[in-house]
Amino acid sequence: MQKVTPFLMFQDGKAEEAMKFYTSLVEGSEITNIVRYGANESGDEGTVMQATFTLKGQAFMCIDSNIKHQFTFTPSFSLYVTCDTEEELDHLYEKLNEGGQALMPVGNYGFSKKFGWLNDRFGVSWQLNLPE
């Protein structure tokens, strides 16, 4: 086994928009590769056939699915972010929650100094934590 990489499948051509959004929010992050569908290929031309990006050094892969599935992202799998400051956590929560859904509003739940959990506008679940 060479490595394990989280893989995100987006619907409706949202992969590139999501990658740009995530890498704009997390310092030290970048889109590293995008392969797009061309004319007469199995996906919509210009959408993401396969892409890679990093968030704070963690590699991810993603695609735009050209097949409509009966499932999407679920909060049972989430991106867990350990923040350095309250300001960082508040900023990320605010931006990620725009058009999303709060699962646990930012607060002190007893297991950390500050914590929030949400689904972003793409359906990806995020847990944001500020440890004691």
Short mmCIF file of N, CA, C and O in Angstrom, two decimals:
data_model
loop_
_atom_site.label_atom_id
_atom_site.label_comp_id
_atom_site.label_asym_id
_atom_site.label_seq_id
_atom_site.Cartn_x
_atom_site.Cartn_y
_atom_site.Cartn_z
N MET A 1 0.85 -1.18 0.00
CA MET A 1 0.00 0.00 0.00
C MET A 1 0.89 1.23 0.00
O MET A 1 1.79 1.35 0.81
N GLN A 2 0.61 2.16 -0.91
CA GLN A 2 1.42 3.37 -1.01
C GLN A 2 0.92 4.48 -0.11
O GLN A 2 1.69 5.12 0.58
N LYS A 3 -0.39 4.75 -0.14
CA LYS A 3 -0.95 5.79 0.71
C LYS A 3 -2.47 5.70 0.72
O LYS A 3 -3.07 5.01 -0.09
N VAL A 4 -3.08 6.45 1.63
CA VAL A 4 -4.53 6.54 1.73
C VAL A 4 -4.89 8.01 1.53
O VAL A 4 -4.34 8.89 2.20
N THR A 5 -5.81 8.29 0.60
CA THR A 5 -6.18 9.66 0.27
C THR A 5 -7.70 9.82 0.35
O THR A 5 -8.43 9.07 -0.30
N PRO A 6 -8.20 10.80 1.11
CA PRO A 6 -9.64 11.07 1.09
C PRO A 6 -10.09 11.44 -0.32
O PRO A 6 -9.39 12.17 -1.03
N PHE A 7 -11.26 10.95 -0.72
CA PHE A 7 -11.77 11.11 -2.08
C PHE A 7 -13.18 11.69 -2.00
O PHE A 7 -14.05 11.11 -1.34
N LEU A 8 -13.41 12.81 -2.66
CA LEU A 8 -14.70 13.48 -2.62
C LEU A 8 -15.35 13.44 -4.00
O LEU A 8 -14.73 13.85 -4.98
N MET A 9 -16.58 12.95 -4.08
CA MET A 9 -17.30 12.90 -5.34
C MET A 9 -18.40 13.96 -5.31
O MET A 9 -19.30 13.92 -4.47
N PHE A 10 -18.29 14.91 -6.23
CA PHE A 10 -19.27 15.99 -6.30
C PHE A 10 -20.24 15.73 -7.44
O PHE A 10 -19.90 15.11 -8.43
N GLN A 11 -21.44 16.26 -7.28
CA GLN A 11 -22.46 16.17 -8.32
C GLN A 11 -22.65 17.56 -8.92
O GLN A 11 -22.26 18.56 -8.33
N ASP A 12 -23.24 17.64 -10.06
CA ASP A 12 -23.61 18.90 -10.71
C ASP A 12 -22.41 19.80 -11.03
O ASP A 12 -22.52 21.03 -11.00
N GLY A 13 -21.25 19.21 -11.29
CA GLY A 13 -20.09 19.99 -11.72
C GLY A 13 -19.53 20.93 -10.67
O GLY A 13 -19.01 21.99 -11.01
N LYS A 14 -19.60 20.57 -9.41
CA LYS A 14 -19.18 21.46 -8.32
C LYS A 14 -17.76 21.20 -7.80
O LYS A 14 -17.29 21.92 -6.91
N ALA A 15 -17.04 20.23 -8.32
CA ALA A 15 -15.73 19.87 -7.77
C ALA A 15 -14.74 21.03 -7.82
O ALA A 15 -14.08 21.34 -6.82
N GLU A 16 -14.62 21.68 -8.95
CA GLU A 16 -13.64 22.76 -9.07
C GLU A 16 -14.02 23.95 -8.18
O GLU A 16 -13.15 24.53 -7.51
N GLU A 17 -15.29 24.28 -8.14
CA GLU A 17 -15.75 25.37 -7.26
C GLU A 17 -15.42 25.05 -5.80
O GLU A 17 -14.95 25.92 -5.05
N ALA A 18 -15.67 23.82 -5.39
CA ALA A 18 -15.39 23.41 -4.01
C ALA A 18 -13.89 23.48 -3.72
O ALA A 18 -13.48 24.02 -2.68
N MET A 19 -13.06 22.96 -4.62
CA MET A 19 -11.60 23.01 -4.40
C MET A 19 -11.11 24.45 -4.27
O MET A 19 -10.31 24.75 -3.38
N LYS A 20 -11.57 25.32 -5.15
CA LYS A 20 -11.16 26.73 -5.08
C LYS A 20 -11.60 27.36 -3.77
O LYS A 20 -10.85 28.12 -3.14
N PHE A 21 -12.81 27.05 -3.34
CA PHE A 21 -13.33 27.58 -2.08
C PHE A 21 -12.50 27.09 -0.90
O PHE A 21 -12.02 27.88 -0.08
N TYR A 22 -12.27 25.79 -0.81
CA TYR A 22 -11.52 25.23 0.31
C TYR A 22 -10.09 25.76 0.36
O TYR A 22 -9.59 26.13 1.42
N THR A 23 -9.42 25.78 -0.79
CA THR A 23 -8.02 26.24 -0.79
C THR A 23 -7.91 27.73 -0.51
O THR A 23 -6.87 28.20 -0.04
N SER A 24 -8.97 28.50 -0.77
CA SER A 24 -8.94 29.93 -0.44
C SER A 24 -9.10 30.17 1.06
O SER A 24 -8.65 31.18 1.58
N LEU A 25 -9.72 29.22 1.77
CA LEU A 25 -9.97 29.38 3.20
C LEU A 25 -8.83 28.86 4.08
O LEU A 25 -8.63 29.36 5.17
N VAL A 26 -8.12 27.86 3.61
CA VAL A 26 -7.10 27.21 4.43
C VAL A 26 -5.72 27.59 3.92
O VAL A 26 -5.33 27.21 2.81
N GLU A 27 -5.00 28.33 4.75
CA GLU A 27 -3.65 28.78 4.39
C GLU A 27 -2.75 27.58 4.12
O GLU A 27 -2.87 26.54 4.77
N GLY A 28 -1.84 27.73 3.16
CA GLY A 28 -0.92 26.64 2.85
C GLY A 28 -1.59 25.52 2.08
O GLY A 28 -1.20 24.36 2.21
N SER A 29 -2.58 25.86 1.28
CA SER A 29 -3.34 24.86 0.52
C SER A 29 -3.30 25.22 -0.96
O SER A 29 -3.13 26.38 -1.33
N GLU A 30 -3.47 24.20 -1.81
CA GLU A 30 -3.43 24.47 -3.25
C GLU A 30 -4.09 23.35 -4.04
O GLU A 30 -4.17 22.22 -3.59
N ILE A 31 -4.56 23.71 -5.22
CA ILE A 31 -5.01 22.73 -6.20
C ILE A 31 -3.76 22.28 -6.93
O ILE A 31 -3.01 23.09 -7.46
N THR A 32 -3.50 20.99 -6.94
CA THR A 32 -2.25 20.48 -7.51
C THR A 32 -2.41 19.91 -8.91
O THR A 32 -1.44 19.86 -9.66
N ASN A 33 -3.63 19.47 -9.26
CA ASN A 33 -3.81 18.90 -10.60
C ASN A 33 -5.30 18.83 -10.92
O ASN A 33 -6.10 18.49 -10.06
N ILE A 34 -5.64 19.14 -12.16
CA ILE A 34 -7.02 18.97 -12.64
C ILE A 34 -6.96 18.36 -14.04
O ILE A 34 -6.28 18.88 -14.92
N VAL A 35 -7.67 17.26 -14.21
CA VAL A 35 -7.88 16.66 -15.52
C VAL A 35 -9.37 16.82 -15.81
O VAL A 35 -10.21 16.39 -15.01
N ARG A 36 -9.69 17.44 -16.94
CA ARG A 36 -11.09 17.72 -17.28
C ARG A 36 -11.58 16.78 -18.38
O ARG A 36 -10.81 16.30 -19.19
N TYR A 37 -12.89 16.59 -18.38
CA TYR A 37 -13.50 15.85 -19.47
C TYR A 37 -13.44 16.70 -20.73
O TYR A 37 -13.67 17.91 -20.70
N GLY A 38 -13.13 16.05 -21.83
CA GLY A 38 -13.12 16.72 -23.12
C GLY A 38 -14.40 16.42 -23.89
O GLY A 38 -15.29 15.72 -23.39
N ALA A 39 -14.45 16.95 -25.09
CA ALA A 39 -15.61 16.71 -25.95
C ALA A 39 -15.74 15.22 -26.22
O ALA A 39 -14.75 14.50 -26.38
N ASN A 40 -16.97 14.74 -26.25
CA ASN A 40 -17.28 13.34 -26.57
C ASN A 40 -16.70 12.34 -25.58
O ASN A 40 -16.47 11.18 -25.94
N GLU A 41 -16.45 12.76 -24.35
CA GLU A 41 -16.04 11.82 -23.30
C GLU A 41 -17.23 11.56 -22.39
O GLU A 41 -18.29 12.16 -22.55
N SER A 42 -17.06 10.67 -21.41
CA SER A 42 -18.20 10.20 -20.62
C SER A 42 -18.77 11.23 -19.64
O SER A 42 -19.87 11.04 -19.12
N GLY A 43 -18.05 12.32 -19.38
CA GLY A 43 -18.57 13.37 -18.50
C GLY A 43 -18.85 14.65 -19.28
O GLY A 43 -18.49 14.77 -20.46
N ASP A 44 -19.48 15.61 -18.62
CA ASP A 44 -19.76 16.89 -19.26
C ASP A 44 -18.45 17.61 -19.55
O ASP A 44 -17.58 17.74 -18.67
N GLU A 45 -18.29 18.08 -20.77
CA GLU A 45 -17.06 18.74 -21.19
C GLU A 45 -16.69 19.87 -20.23
O GLU A 45 -17.52 20.69 -19.87
N GLY A 46 -15.43 19.86 -19.80
CA GLY A 46 -14.90 20.89 -18.92
C GLY A 46 -15.03 20.59 -17.44
O GLY A 46 -14.40 21.24 -16.62
N THR A 47 -15.86 19.59 -17.08
CA THR A 47 -15.97 19.25 -15.67
C THR A 47 -14.78 18.39 -15.25
O THR A 47 -14.00 17.92 -16.08
N VAL A 48 -14.65 18.17 -13.96
CA VAL A 48 -13.48 17.50 -13.40
C VAL A 48 -13.59 15.98 -13.52
O VAL A 48 -14.45 15.36 -12.90
N MET A 49 -12.69 15.41 -14.33
CA MET A 49 -12.59 13.96 -14.44
C MET A 49 -11.86 13.42 -13.20
O MET A 49 -12.25 12.42 -12.62
N GLN A 50 -10.78 14.11 -12.82
CA GLN A 50 -10.03 13.77 -11.62
C GLN A 50 -9.18 14.96 -11.25
O GLN A 50 -8.58 15.61 -12.11
N ALA A 51 -9.12 15.26 -9.96
CA ALA A 51 -8.30 16.37 -9.49
C ALA A 51 -7.71 16.04 -8.14
O ALA A 51 -8.21 15.18 -7.41
N THR A 52 -6.64 16.74 -7.83
CA THR A 52 -6.01 16.62 -6.51
C THR A 52 -5.79 18.01 -5.95
O THR A 52 -5.53 18.97 -6.69
N PHE A 53 -5.92 18.12 -4.65
CA PHE A 53 -5.65 19.37 -3.95
C PHE A 53 -5.17 19.05 -2.56
O PHE A 53 -5.31 17.92 -2.09
N THR A 54 -4.56 20.04 -1.92
CA THR A 54 -4.09 19.85 -0.55
C THR A 54 -4.70 20.92 0.34
O THR A 54 -4.89 22.05 -0.08
N LEU A 55 -5.00 20.52 1.56
CA LEU A 55 -5.41 21.44 2.61
C LEU A 55 -4.42 21.27 3.76
O LEU A 55 -4.37 20.21 4.38
N LYS A 56 -3.59 22.29 3.96
CA LYS A 56 -2.59 22.27 5.02
C LYS A 56 -1.73 21.00 4.96
O LYS A 56 -1.43 20.38 5.97
N GLY A 57 -1.38 20.60 3.73
CA GLY A 57 -0.51 19.45 3.54
C GLY A 57 -1.23 18.11 3.38
O GLY A 57 -0.62 17.14 2.96
N GLN A 58 -2.52 18.05 3.70
CA GLN A 58 -3.29 16.81 3.55
C GLN A 58 -3.80 16.73 2.11
O GLN A 58 -4.50 17.62 1.65
N ALA A 59 -3.45 15.66 1.41
CA ALA A 59 -3.87 15.48 0.02
C ALA A 59 -5.30 14.95 -0.05
O ALA A 59 -5.72 14.13 0.78
N PHE A 60 -6.03 15.43 -1.05
CA PHE A 60 -7.39 14.98 -1.35
C PHE A 60 -7.49 14.74 -2.85
O PHE A 60 -6.79 15.37 -3.63
N MET A 61 -8.40 13.86 -3.22
CA MET A 61 -8.76 13.67 -4.62
C MET A 61 -10.24 14.00 -4.74
O MET A 61 -10.99 13.86 -3.78
N CYS A 62 -10.64 14.43 -5.95
CA CYS A 62 -12.06 14.65 -6.16
C CYS A 62 -12.41 14.50 -7.64
O CYS A 62 -11.54 14.54 -8.51
N ILE A 63 -13.70 14.32 -7.87
CA ILE A 63 -14.23 14.20 -9.23
C ILE A 63 -15.59 14.88 -9.28
O ILE A 63 -16.22 15.14 -8.25
N ASP A 64 -16.04 15.15 -10.50
CA ASP A 64 -17.43 15.47 -10.77
C ASP A 64 -18.05 14.18 -11.31
O ASP A 64 -17.58 13.65 -12.33
N SER A 65 -19.05 13.67 -10.65
CA SER A 65 -19.71 12.47 -11.14
C SER A 65 -20.68 12.83 -12.24
O SER A 65 -21.49 13.74 -12.10
N ASN A 66 -20.59 12.13 -13.34
CA ASN A 66 -21.53 12.35 -14.43
C ASN A 66 -22.76 11.44 -14.28
O ASN A 66 -23.66 11.50 -15.09
N ILE A 67 -22.77 10.66 -13.23
CA ILE A 67 -23.91 9.79 -12.94
C ILE A 67 -24.64 10.34 -11.72
O ILE A 67 -24.00 10.68 -10.72
N LYS A 68 -25.94 10.45 -11.79
CA LYS A 68 -26.73 10.90 -10.65
C LYS A 68 -26.94 9.72 -9.70
O LYS A 68 -27.57 8.73 -10.06
N HIS A 69 -26.35 9.82 -8.53
CA HIS A 69 -26.45 8.74 -7.54
C HIS A 69 -27.57 9.04 -6.55
O HIS A 69 -28.00 10.19 -6.40
N GLN A 70 -28.00 8.03 -5.84
CA GLN A 70 -29.03 8.17 -4.81
C GLN A 70 -28.41 8.52 -3.46
O GLN A 70 -29.07 8.43 -2.44
N PHE A 71 -27.16 8.91 -3.45
CA PHE A 71 -26.47 9.25 -2.21
C PHE A 71 -25.59 10.47 -2.44
O PHE A 71 -25.32 10.85 -3.56
N THR A 72 -25.20 11.08 -1.35
CA THR A 72 -24.30 12.22 -1.38
C THR A 72 -23.43 12.15 -0.12
O THR A 72 -23.37 11.11 0.52
N PHE A 73 -22.82 13.25 0.24
CA PHE A 73 -21.99 13.26 1.45
C PHE A 73 -22.86 13.07 2.69
O PHE A 73 -24.05 13.37 2.68
N THR A 74 -22.24 12.60 3.75
CA THR A 74 -22.94 12.38 5.01
C THR A 74 -22.06 12.88 6.16
O THR A 74 -20.82 12.76 6.08
N PRO A 75 -22.65 13.42 7.23
CA PRO A 75 -21.85 13.87 8.36
C PRO A 75 -21.11 12.75 9.10
O PRO A 75 -20.25 13.02 9.92
N SER A 76 -21.44 11.50 8.79
CA SER A 76 -20.73 10.41 9.47
C SER A 76 -19.26 10.35 9.05
O SER A 76 -18.44 9.73 9.72
N PHE A 77 -18.91 11.05 7.96
CA PHE A 77 -17.52 11.26 7.56
C PHE A 77 -17.32 12.76 7.44
O PHE A 77 -18.05 13.42 6.69
N SER A 78 -16.38 13.31 8.19
CA SER A 78 -16.20 14.75 8.16
C SER A 78 -14.72 15.10 8.14
O SER A 78 -13.87 14.29 8.46
N LEU A 79 -14.44 16.33 7.74
CA LEU A 79 -13.08 16.86 7.78
C LEU A 79 -12.92 17.52 9.14
O LEU A 79 -13.68 18.43 9.50
N TYR A 80 -11.96 17.05 9.91
CA TYR A 80 -11.74 17.53 11.28
C TYR A 80 -10.56 18.49 11.25
O TYR A 80 -9.46 18.11 10.86
N VAL A 81 -10.81 19.73 11.64
CA VAL A 81 -9.80 20.79 11.58
C VAL A 81 -9.49 21.25 12.99
O VAL A 81 -10.39 21.67 13.73
N THR A 82 -8.22 21.19 13.37
CA THR A 82 -7.78 21.72 14.64
C THR A 82 -7.27 23.14 14.40
O THR A 82 -6.29 23.33 13.67
N CYS A 83 -7.96 24.11 14.96
CA CYS A 83 -7.64 25.51 14.75
C CYS A 83 -6.66 26.01 15.80
O CYS A 83 -6.57 25.45 16.89
N ASP A 84 -5.94 27.08 15.46
CA ASP A 84 -4.97 27.67 16.38
C ASP A 84 -5.57 28.79 17.23
O ASP A 84 -5.11 29.02 18.34
N THR A 85 -6.59 29.49 16.69
CA THR A 85 -7.17 30.62 17.40
C THR A 85 -8.69 30.61 17.27
O THR A 85 -9.24 30.00 16.36
N GLU A 86 -9.33 31.34 18.19
CA GLU A 86 -10.78 31.50 18.11
C GLU A 86 -11.18 32.21 16.82
O GLU A 86 -12.18 31.86 16.19
N GLU A 87 -10.39 33.21 16.43
CA GLU A 87 -10.67 33.97 15.22
C GLU A 87 -10.65 33.06 13.99
O GLU A 87 -11.49 33.18 13.11
N GLU A 88 -9.66 32.17 13.94
CA GLU A 88 -9.57 31.23 12.82
C GLU A 88 -10.80 30.33 12.77
O GLU A 88 -11.41 30.14 11.72
N LEU A 89 -11.17 29.78 13.91
CA LEU A 89 -12.33 28.89 13.97
C LEU A 89 -13.60 29.65 13.57
O LEU A 89 -14.38 29.17 12.75
N ASP A 90 -13.79 30.85 14.13
CA ASP A 90 -14.99 31.63 13.81
C ASP A 90 -15.06 31.97 12.32
O ASP A 90 -16.13 31.88 11.71
N HIS A 91 -13.92 32.36 11.74
CA HIS A 91 -13.87 32.71 10.32
C HIS A 91 -14.22 31.49 9.45
O HIS A 91 -15.04 31.59 8.53
N LEU A 92 -13.58 30.36 9.72
CA LEU A 92 -13.86 29.15 8.95
C LEU A 92 -15.32 28.73 9.08
O LEU A 92 -15.97 28.39 8.08
N TYR A 93 -15.83 28.77 10.29
CA TYR A 93 -17.22 28.36 10.51
C TYR A 93 -18.17 29.27 9.73
O TYR A 93 -19.09 28.80 9.05
N GLU A 94 -17.94 30.57 9.81
CA GLU A 94 -18.79 31.53 9.10
C GLU A 94 -18.77 31.28 7.60
O GLU A 94 -19.82 31.21 6.95
N LYS A 95 -17.57 31.15 7.02
CA LYS A 95 -17.45 30.99 5.57
C LYS A 95 -18.00 29.63 5.11
O LYS A 95 -18.70 29.55 4.10
N LEU A 96 -17.66 28.57 5.82
CA LEU A 96 -18.11 27.23 5.43
C LEU A 96 -19.63 27.07 5.61
O LEU A 96 -20.26 26.31 4.89
N ASN A 97 -20.20 27.80 6.54
CA ASN A 97 -21.63 27.68 6.83
C ASN A 97 -22.51 28.48 5.86
O ASN A 97 -23.71 28.27 5.81
N GLU A 98 -21.90 29.38 5.06
CA GLU A 98 -22.67 30.16 4.09
C GLU A 98 -23.30 29.20 3.07
O GLU A 98 -22.60 28.52 2.33
N GLY A 99 -24.61 29.13 3.06
CA GLY A 99 -25.32 28.22 2.17
C GLY A 99 -25.30 26.78 2.66
O GLY A 99 -25.77 25.89 1.96
N GLY A 100 -24.75 26.56 3.84
CA GLY A 100 -24.65 25.21 4.40
C GLY A 100 -25.68 24.99 5.50
O GLY A 100 -26.73 25.64 5.54
N GLN A 101 -25.33 24.09 6.41
CA GLN A 101 -26.24 23.73 7.50
C GLN A 101 -25.45 23.50 8.77
O GLN A 101 -24.54 22.67 8.80
N ALA A 102 -25.79 24.24 9.81
CA ALA A 102 -25.14 24.05 11.12
C ALA A 102 -25.63 22.75 11.73
O ALA A 102 -26.83 22.49 11.79
N LEU A 103 -24.70 21.92 12.17
CA LEU A 103 -25.04 20.69 12.88
C LEU A 103 -24.86 20.90 14.38
O LEU A 103 -25.67 20.44 15.18
N MET A 104 -23.79 21.58 14.76
CA MET A 104 -23.53 22.00 16.14
C MET A 104 -22.96 23.41 16.06
O MET A 104 -21.82 23.59 15.62
N PRO A 105 -23.75 24.41 16.44
CA PRO A 105 -23.25 25.79 16.40
C PRO A 105 -21.99 25.93 17.24
O PRO A 105 -21.77 25.17 18.18
N VAL A 106 -21.17 26.92 16.91
CA VAL A 106 -19.94 27.14 17.65
C VAL A 106 -20.25 27.34 19.13
O VAL A 106 -21.14 28.13 19.48
N GLY A 107 -19.55 26.60 19.97
CA GLY A 107 -19.76 26.72 21.41
C GLY A 107 -18.78 25.87 22.18
O GLY A 107 -17.92 25.19 21.61
N ASN A 108 -18.92 25.91 23.50
CA ASN A 108 -18.12 25.08 24.39
C ASN A 108 -19.00 23.90 24.80
O ASN A 108 -19.97 24.07 25.53
N TYR A 109 -18.64 22.73 24.31
CA TYR A 109 -19.41 21.53 24.59
C TYR A 109 -18.77 20.68 25.68
O TYR A 109 -19.16 19.54 25.89
N GLY A 110 -17.74 21.22 26.33
CA GLY A 110 -17.10 20.53 27.43
C GLY A 110 -15.91 19.69 27.05
O GLY A 110 -15.08 19.37 27.90
N PHE A 111 -15.79 19.30 25.80
CA PHE A 111 -14.66 18.47 25.38
C PHE A 111 -13.57 19.28 24.69
O PHE A 111 -12.54 18.73 24.31
N SER A 112 -13.82 20.57 24.47
CA SER A 112 -12.81 21.46 23.91
C SER A 112 -13.16 22.89 24.30
O SER A 112 -14.26 23.16 24.78
N LYS A 113 -12.25 23.79 24.03
CA LYS A 113 -12.48 25.20 24.34
C LYS A 113 -13.60 25.78 23.48
O LYS A 113 -14.45 26.51 23.95
N LYS A 114 -13.57 25.42 22.19
CA LYS A 114 -14.57 25.91 21.24
C LYS A 114 -14.67 24.89 20.12
O LYS A 114 -13.67 24.37 19.64
N PHE A 115 -15.91 24.62 19.68
CA PHE A 115 -16.15 23.57 18.69
C PHE A 115 -17.36 23.94 17.85
O PHE A 115 -18.33 24.52 18.35
N GLY A 116 -17.33 23.60 16.58
CA GLY A 116 -18.48 23.75 15.70
C GLY A 116 -18.47 22.67 14.64
O GLY A 116 -17.41 22.22 14.21
N TRP A 117 -19.65 22.23 14.22
CA TRP A 117 -19.78 21.18 13.21
C TRP A 117 -20.84 21.63 12.22
O TRP A 117 -21.91 22.11 12.60
N LEU A 118 -20.56 21.47 10.93
CA LEU A 118 -21.50 21.92 9.91
C LEU A 118 -21.32 21.14 8.62
O LEU A 118 -20.31 20.47 8.41
N ASN A 119 -22.33 21.24 7.77
CA ASN A 119 -22.23 20.78 6.39
C ASN A 119 -22.10 22.03 5.54
O ASN A 119 -22.91 22.96 5.67
N ASP A 120 -21.10 22.08 4.66
CA ASP A 120 -20.95 23.26 3.80
C ASP A 120 -21.94 23.21 2.64
O ASP A 120 -22.74 22.27 2.53
N ARG A 121 -21.92 24.21 1.78
CA ARG A 121 -22.89 24.31 0.69
C ARG A 121 -22.76 23.20 -0.33
O ARG A 121 -23.66 23.00 -1.15
N PHE A 122 -21.66 22.46 -0.30
CA PHE A 122 -21.47 21.32 -1.21
C PHE A 122 -21.90 20.00 -0.56
O PHE A 122 -21.86 18.96 -1.19
N GLY A 123 -22.25 20.07 0.74
CA GLY A 123 -22.66 18.87 1.48
C GLY A 123 -21.55 18.21 2.26
O GLY A 123 -21.78 17.21 2.94
N VAL A 124 -20.32 18.74 2.17
CA VAL A 124 -19.19 18.16 2.90
C VAL A 124 -19.28 18.59 4.36
O VAL A 124 -19.53 19.76 4.67
N SER A 125 -19.07 17.65 5.26
CA SER A 125 -19.17 17.90 6.69
C SER A 125 -17.80 18.29 7.27
O SER A 125 -16.78 17.68 6.93
N TRP A 126 -17.80 19.31 8.14
CA TRP A 126 -16.59 19.83 8.77
C TRP A 126 -16.79 19.91 10.27
O TRP A 126 -17.81 20.42 10.73
N GLN A 127 -15.79 19.45 11.03
CA GLN A 127 -15.74 19.66 12.46
C GLN A 127 -14.56 20.60 12.72
O GLN A 127 -13.44 20.31 12.32
N LEU A 128 -14.85 21.72 13.38
CA LEU A 128 -13.82 22.71 13.67
C LEU A 128 -13.60 22.74 15.17
O LEU A 128 -14.54 22.93 15.94
N ASN A 129 -12.36 22.55 15.59
CA ASN A 129 -12.05 22.41 17.00
C ASN A 129 -10.94 23.37 17.43
O ASN A 129 -9.96 23.54 16.71
N LEU A 130 -11.11 23.98 18.60
CA LEU A 130 -10.06 24.75 19.25
C LEU A 130 -9.77 24.04 20.56
O LEU A 130 -10.57 24.11 21.50
N PRO A 131 -8.65 23.30 20.63
CA PRO A 131 -8.36 22.53 21.84
C PRO A 131 -8.07 23.44 23.03
O PRO A 131 -7.76 24.61 22.88
N GLU A 132 -8.20 22.86 24.23
CA GLU A 132 -7.91 23.60 25.47
C GLU A 132 -6.51 24.13 25.48
O GLU A 132 -5.59 23.59 25.00
#
